[in-house]
Amino acid sequence: TTGAAGGGGGILMYEVLRIDSKEDMSFTQVEQRLSRRSLLRLSGLRPRDLRRVDPSLSLSTAGPDISVREEMMLINIGSVRAVVTNSSALIFKHPSFTCRRFLRLLRNRMKANYKYAMSSDSEERKLQVPFELVVGEAALISSSSPLEFDLIKAQPLMAKYVSRLKTKMTKAGVAQETLEEMRQFKQKLVTVESRAQAMSSMLLDLLDDEEDMQRLALSAHILTKDGGKGNKELLVEEWEMLLEYYLLRYETISSEAKRLLEEASDLEDTVSLTLSARRLELSKLELFLSICSLAVGTGAMIAGVFGMNLLNGFEVTPGVFWSVFVGIIVGGIGVAWGVISYVRRQGML
């Protein structure tokens, strides 16, 4: 099931879940399939406002957003898209885990809110919160929890990669699959960090806008028997505390992801330096073997000269063989020593 699907004749249809909250905090929920025109008429949105939460648009084209339009709150946080008033919500259905978690969390919060409203204990009744605050908090929780879960999984993974790479670097070498896992690990951390930063930026902009903060109190005019929700300043303060709390959570997620990314980058730098040192050692060995080949080749050249089938008088001269043999050995060692000395003076060995 998706939030938007093509219908007959190319008409765009939206699958939404409508939740209505009553005065006693009980609620009803109905699944509906609406055309764009019906959705605009039912919600009272203008077409340009609907584009902010339209699930038919790519989830990656717009950043997270919580805004207020004419006594309605528009929520666009990842796959969570909703139009919220002080007593109802139109939630666009999406097959993602985040959206399913949001719906499950919202139902549980609504049930808890109803329990507080029906409680005979005056202190418990004070725990009930406005409907739009319940929806907003559920959306923020459903967005932040997966990021926190990814970070919790990332910390032991980072320790495992550090241990594995250190072990590999002291032995035969670094396994290619380990480096590939590290690359995927970094990509996931970059995604977590970017999402957390986007949410932090959105919440900070919302907190800095006094007019938007005032308009978030959709239920300010509704009075309860305890008089808690009739105070607009109190509602704005509750919104501020909620948004500041999640701003802190997202900033913590972002800073932790950044720290892990820095550790991963440091580890990659260490691996790179280790591999460079090994390549340098191999280059030195290759140079040393080339020098030895030059010395042996010099001796082979002399032996080749004396091995030509031409008469030169040395063939029958006693003791010449051993003199030439010793000369070849000494000459090869001399050539090798001379080249090695030159290479060392140049700092290449």
mmCIF file of C-alpha atoms in Angstrom:
data_model
loop_
_atom_site.group_PDB
_atom_site.id
_atom_site.type_symbol
_atom_site.label_atom_id
_atom_site.label_comp_id
_atom_site.label_asym_id
_atom_site.label_seq_id
_atom_site.Cartn_x
_atom_site.Cartn_y
_atom_site.Cartn_z
ATOM 1 C CA THR A 1 0.000 0.000 0.000
ATOM 2 C CA THR A 2 1.371 3.428 -0.925
ATOM 3 C CA GLY A 3 0.423 7.004 -0.125
ATOM 4 C CA ALA A 4 -0.212 7.841 -3.786
ATOM 5 C CA ALA A 5 -1.107 5.548 -6.657
ATOM 6 C CA GLY A 6 -2.358 5.885 -10.174
ATOM 7 C CA GLY A 7 -6.033 5.183 -10.607
ATOM 8 C CA GLY A 8 -8.209 4.584 -13.651
ATOM 9 C CA GLY A 9 -7.823 7.160 -16.391
ATOM 10 C CA GLY A 10 -4.545 8.440 -14.911
ATOM 11 C CA ILE A 11 -6.232 10.052 -11.875
ATOM 12 C CA LEU A 12 -3.830 10.306 -8.954
ATOM 13 C CA MET A 13 -5.258 8.618 -5.864
ATOM 14 C CA TYR A 14 -4.010 8.993 -2.297
ATOM 15 C CA GLU A 15 -4.365 6.343 0.370
ATOM 16 C CA VAL A 16 -4.679 8.073 3.714
ATOM 17 C CA LEU A 17 -5.465 7.180 7.285
ATOM 18 C CA ARG A 18 -7.810 9.679 8.934
ATOM 19 C CA ILE A 19 -7.620 9.903 12.729
ATOM 20 C CA ASP A 20 -10.205 12.003 14.574
ATOM 21 C CA SER A 21 -9.694 12.936 18.211
ATOM 22 C CA LYS A 22 -12.748 13.619 20.361
ATOM 23 C CA GLU A 23 -13.055 15.961 23.325
ATOM 24 C CA ASP A 24 -12.581 13.110 25.804
ATOM 25 C CA MET A 25 -9.334 12.175 23.968
ATOM 26 C CA SER A 26 -10.824 9.015 22.486
ATOM 27 C CA PHE A 27 -10.197 8.621 18.775
ATOM 28 C CA THR A 28 -11.431 6.924 15.634
ATOM 29 C CA GLN A 29 -9.455 5.945 12.551
ATOM 30 C CA VAL A 30 -10.659 5.338 9.008
ATOM 31 C CA GLU A 31 -8.697 4.395 5.904
ATOM 32 C CA GLN A 32 -9.687 6.375 2.822
ATOM 33 C CA ARG A 33 -8.734 6.486 -0.843
ATOM 34 C CA LEU A 34 -9.025 10.034 -2.149
ATOM 35 C CA SER A 35 -8.376 11.841 -5.388
ATOM 36 C CA ARG A 36 -6.317 15.004 -5.346
ATOM 37 C CA ARG A 37 -9.424 17.188 -5.662
ATOM 38 C CA SER A 38 -11.197 15.351 -2.843
ATOM 39 C CA LEU A 39 -8.119 15.607 -0.634
ATOM 40 C CA LEU A 40 -7.846 19.343 -1.206
ATOM 41 C CA ARG A 41 -11.537 19.816 -0.445
ATOM 42 C CA LEU A 42 -11.426 17.615 2.669
ATOM 43 C CA SER A 43 -8.254 19.084 4.150
ATOM 44 C CA GLY A 44 -8.777 22.688 3.092
ATOM 45 C CA LEU A 45 -5.243 22.857 1.736
ATOM 46 C CA ARG A 46 -4.146 24.905 -1.224
ATOM 47 C CA PRO A 47 -2.375 23.016 -4.036
ATOM 48 C CA ARG A 48 0.998 24.617 -3.232
ATOM 49 C CA ASP A 49 0.652 23.545 0.409
ATOM 50 C CA LEU A 50 -0.260 19.990 -0.591
ATOM 51 C CA ARG A 51 3.031 19.754 -2.483
ATOM 52 C CA ARG A 52 4.840 20.012 0.841
ATOM 53 C CA VAL A 53 3.407 16.665 1.964
ATOM 54 C CA ASP A 54 2.538 15.034 -1.364
ATOM 55 C CA PRO A 55 3.904 11.445 -1.241
ATOM 56 C CA SER A 56 3.736 11.170 -5.034
ATOM 57 C CA LEU A 57 6.786 13.441 -5.096
ATOM 58 C CA SER A 58 10.128 11.801 -4.481
ATOM 59 C CA LEU A 59 10.977 11.406 -0.801
ATOM 60 C CA SER A 60 14.466 12.676 -1.507
ATOM 61 C CA THR A 61 13.588 15.904 -3.338
ATOM 62 C CA ALA A 62 12.638 17.918 -0.271
ATOM 63 C CA GLY A 63 14.157 18.229 3.159
ATOM 64 C CA PRO A 64 12.258 17.661 6.422
ATOM 65 C CA ASP A 65 9.649 20.263 7.226
ATOM 66 C CA ILE A 66 7.120 21.124 9.936
ATOM 67 C CA SER A 67 5.030 24.167 9.076
ATOM 68 C CA VAL A 68 1.647 25.684 9.886
ATOM 69 C CA ARG A 69 -0.894 26.822 7.298
ATOM 70 C CA GLU A 70 -4.294 28.243 8.340
ATOM 71 C CA GLU A 71 -4.773 26.285 11.575
ATOM 72 C CA MET A 72 -3.186 23.177 10.056
ATOM 73 C CA MET A 73 0.204 21.657 10.700
ATOM 74 C CA LEU A 74 2.012 20.067 7.757
ATOM 75 C CA ILE A 75 4.515 17.335 8.600
ATOM 76 C CA ASN A 76 7.042 16.095 6.070
ATOM 77 C CA ILE A 77 9.746 14.033 7.793
ATOM 78 C CA GLY A 78 11.102 11.342 5.500
ATOM 79 C CA SER A 79 8.275 8.956 4.664
ATOM 80 C CA VAL A 80 6.022 10.453 7.367
ATOM 81 C CA ARG A 81 3.657 12.867 5.633
ATOM 82 C CA ALA A 82 0.607 14.245 7.438
ATOM 83 C CA VAL A 83 -1.872 17.125 7.586
ATOM 84 C CA VAL A 84 -2.811 17.790 11.215
ATOM 85 C CA THR A 85 -5.445 20.006 12.865
ATOM 86 C CA ASN A 86 -6.268 20.319 16.557
ATOM 87 C CA SER A 87 -8.689 17.359 16.351
ATOM 88 C CA SER A 88 -7.822 15.284 13.281
ATOM 89 C CA ALA A 89 -5.006 14.102 11.103
ATOM 90 C CA LEU A 90 -4.743 12.896 7.514
ATOM 91 C CA ILE A 91 -1.724 10.604 7.328
ATOM 92 C CA PHE A 92 -0.435 9.488 3.943
ATOM 93 C CA LYS A 93 0.291 5.774 4.047
ATOM 94 C CA HIS A 94 3.687 4.561 2.907
ATOM 95 C CA PRO A 95 5.163 1.030 2.969
ATOM 96 C CA SER A 96 8.367 2.126 4.718
ATOM 97 C CA PHE A 97 9.283 0.882 8.185
ATOM 98 C CA THR A 98 9.438 4.469 9.469
ATOM 99 C CA CYS A 99 5.835 5.171 8.468
ATOM 100 C CA ARG A 100 4.569 1.907 9.972
ATOM 101 C CA ARG A 101 6.454 2.662 13.173
ATOM 102 C CA PHE A 102 4.965 6.168 13.233
ATOM 103 C CA LEU A 103 1.398 4.845 12.915
ATOM 104 C CA ARG A 104 1.951 2.225 15.610
ATOM 105 C CA LEU A 105 3.553 4.785 17.908
ATOM 106 C CA LEU A 106 0.784 7.324 17.272
ATOM 107 C CA ARG A 107 -1.944 4.810 18.189
ATOM 108 C CA ASN A 108 -0.144 3.917 21.415
ATOM 109 C CA ARG A 109 0.271 7.587 22.315
ATOM 110 C CA MET A 110 -3.382 8.304 21.607
ATOM 111 C CA LYS A 111 -4.427 5.425 23.841
ATOM 112 C CA ALA A 112 -2.183 6.696 26.633
ATOM 113 C CA ASN A 113 -3.555 10.219 26.200
ATOM 114 C CA TYR A 114 -7.114 8.897 26.458
ATOM 115 C CA LYS A 115 -6.170 6.999 29.633
ATOM 116 C CA TYR A 116 -4.811 10.188 31.204
ATOM 117 C CA ALA A 117 -7.939 12.143 30.207
ATOM 118 C CA MET A 118 -10.253 9.548 31.778
ATOM 119 C CA SER A 119 -8.219 9.173 34.954
ATOM 120 C CA SER A 120 -9.796 10.147 38.264
ATOM 121 C CA ASP A 121 -6.411 11.370 39.456
ATOM 122 C CA SER A 122 -6.004 15.080 38.804
ATOM 123 C CA GLU A 123 -2.235 14.698 38.533
ATOM 124 C CA GLU A 124 -2.585 12.098 35.786
ATOM 125 C CA ARG A 125 -5.086 14.265 33.919
ATOM 126 C CA LYS A 126 -2.416 16.936 33.721
ATOM 127 C CA LEU A 127 -0.304 14.535 31.673
ATOM 128 C CA GLN A 128 -2.670 14.695 28.709
ATOM 129 C CA VAL A 129 -1.381 16.780 25.825
ATOM 130 C CA PRO A 130 -3.036 18.362 22.769
ATOM 131 C CA PHE A 131 -3.685 16.137 19.780
ATOM 132 C CA GLU A 132 -1.287 17.970 17.448
ATOM 133 C CA LEU A 133 1.481 17.668 20.035
ATOM 134 C CA VAL A 134 0.943 13.903 20.170
ATOM 135 C CA VAL A 135 1.208 13.628 16.367
ATOM 136 C CA GLY A 136 4.273 15.886 16.212
ATOM 137 C CA GLU A 137 6.123 13.971 18.916
ATOM 138 C CA ALA A 138 5.299 10.608 17.319
ATOM 139 C CA ALA A 139 6.712 11.870 14.006
ATOM 140 C CA LEU A 140 9.912 13.091 15.673
ATOM 141 C CA ILE A 141 10.364 9.839 17.594
ATOM 142 C CA SER A 142 9.814 7.697 14.493
ATOM 143 C CA SER A 143 12.449 9.750 12.672
ATOM 144 C CA SER A 144 15.101 9.894 15.395
ATOM 145 C CA SER A 145 14.876 6.306 16.663
ATOM 146 C CA PRO A 146 16.177 4.609 13.463
ATOM 147 C CA LEU A 147 19.126 7.019 13.378
ATOM 148 C CA GLU A 148 19.952 6.277 17.009
ATOM 149 C CA PHE A 149 19.620 2.549 16.332
ATOM 150 C CA ASP A 150 22.026 2.823 13.393
ATOM 151 C CA LEU A 151 24.540 4.582 15.659
ATOM 152 C CA ILE A 152 24.181 1.931 18.356
ATOM 153 C CA LYS A 153 24.985 -0.740 15.749
ATOM 154 C CA ALA A 154 27.816 1.346 14.295
ATOM 155 C CA GLN A 155 29.865 1.590 17.498
ATOM 156 C CA PRO A 156 30.673 -2.150 17.893
ATOM 157 C CA LEU A 157 31.148 -2.391 14.117
ATOM 158 C CA MET A 158 33.763 0.338 14.308
ATOM 159 C CA ALA A 159 35.599 -1.527 17.078
ATOM 160 C CA LYS A 160 35.443 -4.734 15.014
ATOM 161 C CA TYR A 161 36.902 -3.046 11.940
ATOM 162 C CA VAL A 162 39.711 -1.491 13.986
ATOM 163 C CA SER A 163 40.617 -4.869 15.511
ATOM 164 C CA ARG A 164 40.360 -6.716 12.197
ATOM 165 C CA LEU A 165 42.420 -4.217 10.231
ATOM 166 C CA LYS A 166 45.125 -4.042 12.897
ATOM 167 C CA THR A 167 45.366 -7.837 12.852
ATOM 168 C CA LYS A 168 45.491 -7.946 9.060
ATOM 169 C CA MET A 169 48.091 -5.173 8.877
ATOM 170 C CA THR A 170 50.448 -7.116 11.147
ATOM 171 C CA LYS A 171 50.076 -10.240 9.003
ATOM 172 C CA ALA A 172 49.769 -10.838 5.300
ATOM 173 C CA GLY A 173 47.835 -7.730 4.348
ATOM 174 C CA VAL A 174 44.468 -5.975 4.359
ATOM 175 C CA ALA A 175 41.542 -8.029 3.061
ATOM 176 C CA GLN A 176 39.611 -6.441 0.216
ATOM 177 C CA GLU A 177 36.254 -7.397 1.751
ATOM 178 C CA THR A 178 37.150 -5.549 4.961
ATOM 179 C CA LEU A 179 37.873 -2.363 3.040
ATOM 180 C CA GLU A 180 34.582 -2.737 1.148
ATOM 181 C CA GLU A 181 32.715 -3.144 4.434
ATOM 182 C CA MET A 182 34.428 -0.004 5.710
ATOM 183 C CA ARG A 183 33.316 1.914 2.613
ATOM 184 C CA GLN A 184 29.680 0.852 3.106
ATOM 185 C CA PHE A 185 29.968 1.650 6.810
ATOM 186 C CA LYS A 186 31.115 5.188 6.023
ATOM 187 C CA GLN A 187 28.314 5.678 3.492
ATOM 188 C CA LYS A 188 25.729 4.740 6.120
ATOM 189 C CA LEU A 189 27.284 7.111 8.651
ATOM 190 C CA VAL A 190 27.234 9.923 6.085
ATOM 191 C CA THR A 191 23.512 9.283 5.533
ATOM 192 C CA VAL A 192 22.819 9.309 9.284
ATOM 193 C CA GLU A 193 24.806 12.510 9.759
ATOM 194 C CA SER A 194 23.140 14.316 6.838
ATOM 195 C CA ARG A 195 19.629 13.376 8.012
ATOM 196 C CA ALA A 196 20.362 14.404 11.574
ATOM 197 C CA GLN A 197 21.829 17.714 10.403
ATOM 198 C CA ALA A 198 18.807 18.363 8.184
ATOM 199 C CA MET A 199 16.428 17.726 11.098
ATOM 200 C CA SER A 200 18.525 19.895 13.425
ATOM 201 C CA SER A 201 18.504 22.744 10.921
ATOM 202 C CA MET A 202 14.725 22.458 10.428
ATOM 203 C CA LEU A 203 14.000 22.400 14.173
ATOM 204 C CA LEU A 204 16.369 25.295 14.832
ATOM 205 C CA ASP A 205 14.703 27.420 12.142
ATOM 206 C CA LEU A 206 11.296 26.575 13.594
ATOM 207 C CA LEU A 207 12.367 27.497 17.122
ATOM 208 C CA ASP A 208 13.821 30.796 15.905
ATOM 209 C CA ASP A 209 10.560 31.770 14.182
ATOM 210 C CA GLU A 210 8.325 33.226 16.898
ATOM 211 C CA GLU A 211 5.318 33.494 14.592
ATOM 212 C CA ASP A 212 5.464 29.814 13.603
ATOM 213 C CA MET A 213 5.878 28.795 17.234
ATOM 214 C CA GLN A 214 2.741 30.730 18.135
ATOM 215 C CA ARG A 215 0.776 29.146 15.293
ATOM 216 C CA LEU A 216 1.834 25.633 16.337
ATOM 217 C CA ALA A 217 -0.517 25.932 19.330
ATOM 218 C CA LEU A 218 -3.544 24.786 17.309
ATOM 219 C CA SER A 219 -5.510 23.782 20.424
ATOM 220 C CA ALA A 220 -5.012 27.030 22.314
ATOM 221 C CA HIS A 221 -8.703 27.958 22.134
ATOM 222 C CA ILE A 222 -9.917 24.592 23.437
ATOM 223 C CA LEU A 223 -10.576 24.543 27.175
ATOM 224 C CA THR A 224 -10.465 21.367 29.193
ATOM 225 C CA LYS A 225 -11.955 20.813 32.586
ATOM 226 C CA ASP A 226 -8.504 21.353 34.089
ATOM 227 C CA GLY A 227 -7.889 24.449 31.988
ATOM 228 C CA GLY A 228 -4.476 23.160 30.894
ATOM 229 C CA LYS A 229 -4.836 23.447 27.137
ATOM 230 C CA GLY A 230 -6.544 26.819 27.111
ATOM 231 C CA ASN A 231 -3.350 28.635 27.901
ATOM 232 C CA LYS A 232 -1.634 29.482 24.614
ATOM 233 C CA GLU A 233 1.618 30.433 26.298
ATOM 234 C CA LEU A 234 1.697 27.076 28.027
ATOM 235 C CA LEU A 235 1.133 25.283 24.721
ATOM 236 C CA VAL A 236 3.881 27.274 23.032
ATOM 237 C CA GLU A 237 6.185 26.453 25.941
ATOM 238 C CA GLU A 238 5.361 22.748 25.595
ATOM 239 C CA TRP A 239 6.156 22.907 21.886
ATOM 240 C CA GLU A 240 9.424 24.693 22.623
ATOM 241 C CA MET A 241 10.455 22.084 25.179
ATOM 242 C CA LEU A 242 9.536 19.267 22.795
ATOM 243 C CA LEU A 243 11.397 20.749 19.839
ATOM 244 C CA GLU A 244 14.437 21.688 21.947
ATOM 245 C CA TYR A 245 14.596 18.145 23.323
ATOM 246 C CA TYR A 246 14.603 16.598 19.857
ATOM 247 C CA LEU A 247 16.967 19.279 18.580
ATOM 248 C CA LEU A 248 19.409 18.117 21.242
ATOM 249 C CA ARG A 249 18.863 14.467 20.256
ATOM 250 C CA TYR A 250 19.477 15.153 16.575
ATOM 251 C CA GLU A 251 22.571 17.231 17.332
ATOM 252 C CA THR A 252 23.870 14.416 19.522
ATOM 253 C CA ILE A 253 23.236 11.932 16.707
ATOM 254 C CA SER A 254 24.988 14.218 14.224
ATOM 255 C CA SER A 255 28.032 14.771 16.449
ATOM 256 C CA GLU A 256 28.342 11.048 17.243
ATOM 257 C CA ALA A 257 28.072 10.134 13.554
ATOM 258 C CA LYS A 258 30.694 12.764 12.761
ATOM 259 C CA ARG A 259 32.990 11.331 15.441
ATOM 260 C CA LEU A 260 32.640 7.812 14.039
ATOM 261 C CA LEU A 261 33.277 9.141 10.532
ATOM 262 C CA GLU A 262 36.463 10.806 11.753
ATOM 263 C CA GLU A 263 37.559 7.548 13.391
ATOM 264 C CA ALA A 264 36.831 5.662 10.170
ATOM 265 C CA SER A 265 38.792 8.249 8.174
ATOM 266 C CA ASP A 266 41.715 8.011 10.618
ATOM 267 C CA LEU A 267 41.623 4.237 10.291
ATOM 268 C CA GLU A 268 41.627 4.482 6.503
ATOM 269 C CA ASP A 269 44.570 6.885 6.699
ATOM 270 C CA THR A 270 46.415 4.407 8.910
ATOM 271 C CA VAL A 271 45.721 1.607 6.448
ATOM 272 C CA SER A 272 46.835 3.819 3.582
ATOM 273 C CA LEU A 273 50.090 4.729 5.357
ATOM 274 C CA THR A 274 50.741 1.085 6.197
ATOM 275 C CA LEU A 275 50.179 0.032 2.606
ATOM 276 C CA SER A 276 52.411 2.868 1.398
ATOM 277 C CA ALA A 277 55.168 1.733 3.775
ATOM 278 C CA ARG A 278 54.868 -1.800 2.445
ATOM 279 C CA ARG A 279 54.992 -0.574 -1.136
ATOM 280 C CA LEU A 280 58.124 1.392 -0.243
ATOM 281 C CA GLU A 281 59.740 -1.734 1.234
ATOM 282 C CA LEU A 282 58.855 -3.673 -1.910
ATOM 283 C CA SER A 283 60.328 -0.900 -4.049
ATOM 284 C CA LYS A 284 63.547 -1.001 -2.026
ATOM 285 C CA LEU A 285 63.727 -4.779 -2.413
ATOM 286 C CA GLU A 286 63.112 -4.459 -6.133
ATOM 287 C CA LEU A 287 65.901 -1.867 -6.403
ATOM 288 C CA PHE A 288 68.283 -4.088 -4.419
ATOM 289 C CA LEU A 289 67.531 -7.064 -6.666
ATOM 290 C CA SER A 290 68.069 -4.876 -9.750
ATOM 291 C CA ILE A 291 71.510 -3.880 -8.423
ATOM 292 C CA CYS A 292 72.355 -7.532 -7.812
ATOM 293 C CA SER A 293 71.206 -8.334 -11.358
ATOM 294 C CA LEU A 294 73.496 -5.580 -12.684
ATOM 295 C CA ALA A 295 76.490 -7.031 -10.788
ATOM 296 C CA VAL A 296 75.752 -10.561 -11.993
ATOM 297 C CA GLY A 297 75.223 -9.270 -15.529
ATOM 298 C CA THR A 298 78.661 -7.582 -15.444
ATOM 299 C CA GLY A 299 80.282 -10.866 -14.491
ATOM 300 C CA ALA A 300 78.305 -12.682 -17.154
ATOM 301 C CA MET A 301 79.513 -10.205 -19.761
ATOM 302 C CA ILE A 302 83.173 -10.863 -18.871
ATOM 303 C CA ALA A 303 82.581 -14.614 -18.876
ATOM 304 C CA GLY A 304 80.934 -14.269 -22.280
ATOM 305 C CA VAL A 305 83.938 -12.454 -23.672
ATOM 306 C CA PHE A 306 86.239 -15.245 -22.590
ATOM 307 C CA GLY A 307 83.806 -17.836 -23.805
ATOM 308 C CA MET A 308 84.003 -16.776 -27.454
ATOM 309 C CA ASN A 309 85.395 -19.425 -29.811
ATOM 310 C CA LEU A 310 88.345 -17.260 -30.841
ATOM 311 C CA LEU A 311 91.976 -18.046 -30.135
ATOM 312 C CA ASN A 312 93.618 -15.478 -27.842
ATOM 313 C CA GLY A 313 96.438 -17.416 -26.108
ATOM 314 C CA PHE A 314 94.768 -17.511 -22.704
ATOM 315 C CA GLU A 315 93.357 -20.967 -23.374
ATOM 316 C CA VAL A 316 96.684 -22.671 -22.635
ATOM 317 C CA THR A 317 98.118 -20.211 -20.100
ATOM 318 C CA PRO A 318 98.301 -21.809 -16.615
ATOM 319 C CA GLY A 319 96.434 -19.969 -13.772
ATOM 320 C CA VAL A 320 94.482 -17.574 -16.001
ATOM 321 C CA PHE A 321 91.150 -19.290 -15.312
ATOM 322 C CA TRP A 322 91.317 -18.699 -11.566
ATOM 323 C CA SER A 323 92.536 -15.139 -12.036
ATOM 324 C CA VAL A 324 89.596 -14.355 -14.315
ATOM 325 C CA PHE A 325 87.182 -16.126 -11.982
ATOM 326 C CA VAL A 326 88.346 -14.138 -8.944
ATOM 327 C CA GLY A 327 88.314 -10.964 -11.036
ATOM 328 C CA ILE A 328 84.700 -11.572 -12.037
ATOM 329 C CA ILE A 329 83.663 -12.079 -8.399
ATOM 330 C CA VAL A 330 85.539 -9.009 -7.182
ATOM 331 C CA GLY A 331 84.311 -6.919 -10.089
ATOM 332 C CA GLY A 332 80.658 -7.916 -9.508
ATOM 333 C CA ILE A 333 80.932 -7.087 -5.813
ATOM 334 C CA GLY A 334 82.618 -3.788 -6.668
ATOM 335 C CA VAL A 335 79.876 -2.818 -9.116
ATOM 336 C CA ALA A 336 77.173 -3.717 -6.600
ATOM 337 C CA TRP A 337 78.881 -1.801 -3.798
ATOM 338 C CA GLY A 338 79.395 1.254 -5.964
ATOM 339 C CA VAL A 339 75.769 1.399 -7.127
ATOM 340 C CA ILE A 340 74.425 0.787 -3.615
ATOM 341 C CA SER A 341 76.638 3.588 -2.242
ATOM 342 C CA TYR A 342 75.361 5.983 -4.897
ATOM 343 C CA VAL A 343 71.730 5.039 -4.289
ATOM 344 C CA ARG A 344 72.117 5.525 -0.536
ATOM 345 C CA ARG A 345 73.697 8.946 -0.996
ATOM 346 C CA GLN A 346 70.644 9.892 -3.094
ATOM 347 C CA GLY A 347 68.328 8.675 -0.305
ATOM 348 C CA MET A 348 66.688 6.036 -2.463
ATOM 349 C CA LEU A 349 67.713 3.056 -0.339
#
